[in-house]
Coordinates of C-alpha atoms and ligand atoms in Angstrom, one line a residue:
M58 CA -67.5 -73.0 23.2
S59 CA -70.2 -74.4 20.8
G60 CA -71.7 -72.5 18.1
L61 CA -68.8 -70.6 16.6
T62 CA -68.9 -70.4 12.7
A63 CA -66.9 -68.6 10.2
A64 CA -69.2 -65.9 10.5
T65 CA -68.6 -65.4 14.3
R66 CA -67.7 -61.7 15.2
L67 CA -64.8 -61.3 17.8
A68 CA -64.5 -59.2 20.8
G69 CA -62.2 -59.5 24.0
V70 CA -60.3 -57.9 26.4
I71 CA -56.6 -57.2 26.7
G72 CA -54.6 -56.7 30.0
W73 CA -51.8 -58.0 31.9
P74 CA -52.5 -60.1 33.7
V75 CA -56.2 -60.7 32.6
A76 CA -56.9 -64.3 33.7
H77 CA -58.9 -62.9 36.6
S78 CA -61.2 -60.8 34.1
L79 CA -65.0 -61.1 34.7
S80 CA -65.5 -59.6 31.4
P81 CA -65.4 -62.5 29.3
A82 CA -68.5 -64.4 31.2
M83 CA -70.3 -61.3 31.3
H84 CA -70.1 -60.4 27.9
N85 CA -70.6 -63.9 26.4
A86 CA -73.7 -64.4 28.4
E87 CA -75.1 -60.9 27.0
M88 CA -74.1 -61.9 23.5
R89 CA -76.1 -64.9 23.8
R90 CA -79.0 -63.3 25.3
L91 CA -79.2 -60.9 22.7
G92 CA -78.9 -63.6 20.1
L93 CA -75.9 -62.2 18.6
D94 CA -73.6 -64.5 16.6
W95 CA -70.2 -63.1 18.5
A96 CA -68.0 -64.3 21.0
Y97 CA -65.5 -62.5 23.6
V98 CA -62.4 -63.5 24.9
A99 CA -59.2 -62.5 26.9
W100 CA -55.9 -61.8 26.0
A101 CA -53.0 -61.5 28.2
V102 CA -50.9 -59.0 26.7
R103 CA -47.3 -57.8 28.1
P104 CA -46.8 -54.0 27.9
E105 CA -43.8 -54.5 25.7
R106 CA -46.0 -56.1 22.8
L107 CA -48.9 -53.7 23.3
E108 CA -48.8 -52.3 20.1
A109 CA -48.0 -55.6 18.1
A110 CA -50.9 -57.1 19.6
V111 CA -53.3 -54.0 19.0
R112 CA -52.3 -54.1 15.3
G113 CA -52.6 -57.7 15.0
L114 CA -56.4 -57.5 16.5
A115 CA -57.1 -54.7 13.5
A116 CA -55.5 -56.8 11.0
L117 CA -57.3 -59.9 12.1
G118 CA -60.7 -58.3 11.9
V119 CA -61.7 -58.3 15.2
A120 CA -64.3 -55.8 16.0
G121 CA -63.0 -54.4 19.4
V122 CA -61.5 -54.6 22.8
N123 CA -61.7 -53.5 26.2
V124 CA -58.5 -52.3 27.6
T125 CA -57.5 -52.5 31.3
V126 CA -54.6 -52.5 33.4
P127 CA -51.8 -51.7 32.7
H128 CA -52.6 -50.7 29.1
K129 CA -55.4 -48.0 29.3
Q130 CA -53.0 -44.9 29.0
A131 CA -50.6 -46.5 26.7
V132 CA -52.9 -47.7 24.1
M133 CA -54.3 -43.7 23.4
A134 CA -51.0 -43.2 21.2
L135 CA -51.8 -45.9 19.2
M136 CA -55.5 -44.9 18.3
D137 CA -56.5 -43.2 15.0
E138 CA -59.1 -41.3 16.8
V139 CA -60.0 -40.7 20.6
S140 CA -63.2 -39.7 21.9
P141 CA -63.4 -36.4 23.5
E142 CA -64.7 -38.4 26.9
A143 CA -61.6 -40.7 26.5
R144 CA -59.3 -37.7 26.2
L145 CA -61.0 -36.0 29.6
V146 CA -60.5 -39.5 31.3
G147 CA -57.1 -39.5 30.1
A148 CA -57.7 -43.2 29.2
V149 CA -59.1 -45.6 26.7
N150 CA -60.9 -48.7 27.9
T151 CA -62.7 -49.5 24.7
V152 CA -61.4 -50.0 21.1
R153 CA -63.5 -50.1 18.0
F154 CA -61.8 -51.8 14.7
D155 CA -63.5 -50.5 11.5
D156 CA -61.5 -51.6 8.7
G157 CA -58.2 -51.4 10.4
R158 CA -59.2 -47.8 11.9
M159 CA -58.9 -47.7 15.9
T160 CA -60.8 -45.3 17.6
G161 CA -60.8 -45.1 21.2
H162 CA -63.4 -44.8 24.2
N163 CA -63.9 -44.6 27.7
T164 CA -67.1 -46.0 29.0
D165 CA -66.0 -46.0 32.8
A166 CA -67.3 -42.6 33.3
A167 CA -70.7 -43.3 31.7
G168 CA -70.6 -46.7 33.3
W169 CA -70.3 -44.8 36.8
M170 CA -73.1 -42.2 36.1
A171 CA -75.6 -44.6 35.0
D172 CA -75.0 -47.0 38.1
V173 CA -75.2 -43.9 40.6
A174 CA -78.1 -42.6 38.7
R175 CA -80.1 -45.6 40.3
D176 CA -79.7 -44.0 43.8
V177 CA -79.2 -40.0 43.4
D178 CA -79.3 -37.3 41.1
L179 CA -76.1 -35.9 41.1
R180 CA -77.5 -32.5 39.8
G181 CA -76.6 -29.6 42.2
K182 CA -74.9 -32.1 44.8
A183 CA -71.5 -31.9 46.1
V184 CA -69.3 -35.1 45.6
F185 CA -66.1 -36.1 47.8
L186 CA -63.9 -38.1 45.7
L187 CA -61.4 -40.6 47.3
G188 CA -58.3 -41.1 45.0
A189 CA -56.7 -39.8 42.2
G190 CA -55.8 -42.4 39.9
G191 CA -57.4 -43.9 36.6
A192 CA -61.0 -44.8 38.2
A193 CA -60.9 -41.7 40.0
R194 CA -60.4 -39.4 37.1
A195 CA -63.5 -41.2 35.2
V196 CA -65.8 -40.8 38.3
A197 CA -64.7 -37.2 38.4
V198 CA -65.5 -36.9 34.9
G199 CA -68.8 -38.4 35.4
A200 CA -69.6 -36.4 38.6
C201 CA -69.2 -33.3 36.5
Q202 CA -70.9 -34.6 33.4
A203 CA -74.0 -35.6 35.9
G204 CA -74.3 -32.0 37.2
A205 CA -72.5 -31.8 40.2
R206 CA -72.4 -28.5 41.8
E207 CA -69.1 -29.3 43.6
L208 CA -66.3 -32.1 43.4
V209 CA -63.5 -32.7 46.2
I210 CA -60.8 -34.8 45.1
G211 CA -59.0 -36.1 48.2
A212 CA -56.0 -38.2 47.7
R213 CA -53.1 -38.9 49.8
R214 CA -50.9 -37.1 47.6
M215 CA -52.3 -33.5 47.3
H216 CA -50.2 -33.0 44.1
A217 CA -52.0 -36.4 42.5
A218 CA -55.5 -35.0 43.3
E219 CA -54.3 -31.6 42.0
E220 CA -53.6 -33.1 38.9
V221 CA -57.0 -34.4 38.5
A222 CA -58.6 -31.4 39.2
E223 CA -56.7 -29.6 36.5
A224 CA -57.5 -32.2 34.0
V225 CA -61.4 -31.9 34.5
Q226 CA -62.0 -28.6 35.8
P227 CA -61.7 -26.6 32.2
A228 CA -64.2 -28.7 30.6
F229 CA -66.9 -28.1 33.5
P230 CA -67.1 -24.5 34.6
H231 CA -70.5 -24.9 36.3
T232 CA -68.6 -27.6 38.8
R233 CA -66.3 -26.2 41.6
V234 CA -63.7 -28.7 41.6
L235 CA -61.6 -28.6 44.8
F236 CA -58.6 -31.0 45.7
T237 CA -57.3 -31.8 49.2
A238 CA -54.7 -33.9 51.0
L239 CA -56.6 -36.9 52.7
A240 CA -54.5 -36.4 56.1
D241 CA -54.9 -32.6 55.9
A242 CA -57.2 -31.4 58.9
A243 CA -59.4 -29.3 56.2
S244 CA -60.5 -32.4 54.5
L245 CA -63.2 -33.1 57.2
P246 CA -65.1 -30.2 56.7
L247 CA -65.0 -30.5 52.9
L248 CA -65.9 -34.2 53.3
E249 CA -69.1 -32.9 55.7
G250 CA -70.0 -30.8 53.1
C251 CA -70.8 -33.4 50.4
E252 CA -73.9 -35.4 50.0
V253 CA -72.2 -37.9 48.1
V254 CA -69.1 -39.7 49.1
V255 CA -67.1 -42.1 46.4
N256 CA -64.2 -44.5 47.1
A257 CA -62.1 -44.9 44.3
T258 CA -58.9 -45.9 46.0
P259 CA -58.1 -49.8 46.2
V260 CA -58.6 -49.8 50.0
G261 CA -60.8 -52.3 51.0
M262 CA -60.0 -54.9 48.6
Q263 CA -58.5 -58.1 49.8
H264 CA -55.1 -57.3 49.0
S265 CA -55.3 -53.6 50.4
P266 CA -57.6 -54.2 53.4
G267 CA -58.6 -51.3 55.8
I268 CA -60.9 -47.8 55.1
P269 CA -59.8 -45.2 53.0
V270 CA -61.1 -42.7 55.5
P271 CA -62.1 -42.9 59.2
A272 CA -65.5 -44.1 59.7
D273 CA -66.8 -41.7 62.2
W274 CA -66.3 -38.9 59.1
L275 CA -69.5 -40.3 57.6
L276 CA -72.6 -38.6 58.3
P277 CA -75.9 -40.7 58.1
D278 CA -77.5 -38.6 55.4
Q279 CA -74.6 -39.2 52.9
F280 CA -74.8 -41.7 49.9
V281 CA -71.4 -43.5 49.8
Y282 CA -70.4 -45.4 46.6
D283 CA -67.0 -47.8 46.3
T284 CA -66.1 -48.6 43.1
I285 CA -64.6 -51.8 44.6
Y286 CA -66.9 -54.7 43.9
A287 CA -64.9 -57.6 45.4
P288 CA -65.5 -58.0 48.5
A289 CA -69.4 -57.1 48.0
E290 CA -69.1 -55.0 50.8
T291 CA -65.8 -53.3 51.8
A292 CA -65.1 -51.8 55.5
L293 CA -66.1 -48.5 54.0
L294 CA -69.5 -49.6 52.8
A295 CA -69.7 -51.8 56.4
A296 CA -69.1 -48.6 58.5
A297 CA -71.5 -46.5 56.1
R298 CA -74.2 -49.0 56.5
E299 CA -73.7 -49.1 60.4
R300 CA -74.0 -44.9 60.1
G301 CA -77.2 -45.3 58.5
C302 CA -76.1 -44.0 54.9
Q303 CA -77.4 -45.5 51.6
T304 CA -74.6 -47.4 50.0
R305 CA -73.7 -49.4 46.8
N306 CA -70.6 -51.3 45.5
G307 CA -69.0 -51.1 42.2
L308 CA -70.5 -54.2 40.4
G309 CA -73.0 -52.0 38.6
M310 CA -70.7 -49.8 37.6
L311 CA -68.5 -52.8 36.1
A312 CA -71.7 -53.9 34.3
R313 CA -72.7 -50.6 32.6
Q314 CA -69.2 -50.0 31.2
G315 CA -69.3 -53.1 29.7
A316 CA -72.7 -52.5 28.5
A317 CA -71.9 -49.2 26.8
A318 CA -68.8 -50.9 25.3
L319 CA -71.2 -53.7 24.0
E320 CA -73.3 -51.5 22.4
I321 CA -70.1 -49.5 20.4
W322 CA -69.3 -52.5 19.2
T323 CA -72.3 -54.2 17.9
G324 CA -75.1 -51.4 18.0
S325 CA -77.3 -53.5 19.9
Q326 CA -79.1 -52.6 23.1
P327 CA -77.7 -54.5 25.9
D328 CA -79.3 -54.9 29.1
P329 CA -77.3 -53.6 32.1
A330 CA -79.3 -55.4 34.7
S331 CA -78.8 -58.7 33.2
M332 CA -75.3 -58.2 32.9
E333 CA -75.2 -57.3 36.4
E334 CA -76.9 -60.4 37.4
T335 CA -74.2 -62.5 35.7
L336 CA -71.6 -60.6 37.8
V337 CA -73.4 -61.1 40.8
R338 CA -73.6 -65.1 40.2
L339 CA -69.9 -64.7 39.4
T340 CA -68.7 -62.8 42.2
S341 CA -70.8 -64.8 44.8
L342 CA -69.2 -68.3 43.7
P343 CA -66.5 -69.4 46.0
R344 CA -62.8 -68.1 44.8
Ligands
NAP431 P1 -55.0 -46.5 40.4 O1 -54.8 -45.7 39.0 O2 -53.8 -47.3 40.8 O3 -55.2 -45.5 41.3 C1 -55.2 -45.7 42.7 C2 -55.6 -44.7 43.9 O4 -55.6 -45.0 45.0 C3 -54.5 -43.9 43.6 O5 -54.7 -42.3 44.0 C4 -53.7 -44.2 45.0 O6 -53.0 -43.0 45.6 C5 -54.4 -44.4 45.9 N1 -54.4 -45.5 46.9 C6 -54.0 -46.5 46.8 N2 -53.6 -47.0 48.2 C7 -53.8 -45.9 49.0 C8 -53.9 -46.3 50.3 N3 -53.3 -47.1 51.1 N4 -54.6 -45.0 50.9 C9 -55.1 -43.8 50.2 N5 -54.9 -44.1 49.0 C10 -54.5 -45.0 48.1 O7 -56.1 -47.8 40.3 P2 -57.5 -47.8 39.9 O8 -57.3 -48.2 38.2 O9 -57.8 -46.0 39.6 O10 -58.5 -48.5 40.4 C11 -59.1 -48.0 41.4 C12 -59.9 -49.2 42.5 O11 -61.1 -48.8 41.3 C13 -59.3 -50.5 42.3 O12 -59.4 -51.1 43.3 C14 -60.7 -51.2 41.9 O13 -61.3 -51.8 42.4 C15 -61.6 -49.9 41.5 N6 -62.2 -49.9 39.7 C16 -63.5 -50.4 39.9 C17 -63.9 -50.3 38.4 C18 -65.7 -50.7 38.4 O14 -65.9 -50.7 37.5 N7 -66.5 -50.8 39.2 C19 -63.3 -50.1 37.3 C20 -61.7 -49.3 37.5 C21 -61.6 -49.4 38.7 P3 -51.5 -43.0 45.0 O15 -51.4 -42.2 43.6 O16 -50.7 -41.9 46.0 O17 -50.9 -44.2 45.1

């Protein structure tokens, strides 16, 4: 990359593997657009080297990093401080280094919330959430923060759904948080009672094809969001569109969690729309 100087500030992403990450191209484009003398790189960090890598980045004066699979939970224990939101989500996806001090944040919940707010005001709505992993817990926190009246967490393992419900319910007494096993017959009426359906399972990605709930469970007036962004239209979103539902994929969530991280490191005001445009360009290239 041209234009690097001794004053250039550095940020990046750590994960294992990380070569597929869209974040470097997205962040570097936005740093350039904002006129910042910053650069963003990807570091492949083996799980057993996580602590050495994070302490090394802090010692080198790196401004901050995004943290992705498989480090989002393990990195929490290394932080000097963890934001209340990251504690609720149970994961850190953004670290800011200040003179060696490490603060862990989570911008996935805010990123999802900002993205979904483009289509629907969640205040007073009921949300059916598919999945009980890391992304699901961020969406669960986002839905409650956005004022959902009810949140139903549906997972193939009831116990996993219950764990997410137990983690978020105490912080949000105004949202009724329920959980269900997707194979359970009681899940259908619960889903039919929701205005918003969100997929936070990998079902629908190229390596995990399929649909996380039967297409005929969807109702035409529901808003259906898929956190997956590659492919741009999953089997769930295609089925929902055919049934007349409004739909959106997870590309805007990726852009908005990135924008929030960039703001945490730089104090600048990134433009999520231009970050999303970069992602649209990248994901439409043949891969
Ligand atoms: P994760 O922690 O591994 O959780 C995956 C969840 O999906 C678990 O609840 C898992 O259930 C469930 N699941 C997996 N296969 C399933 C199947 N065949 N049927 C039903 N449920 C199944 O993964 P994650 O980090 O939450 O990521 C999930 C998805 O979110 C990813 O595919 C990614 O595309 C998306 N995501 C998007 C963004 C964004 O910015 N747009 C950010 C993060 C993640 P078990 O526990 O029973 O396996």
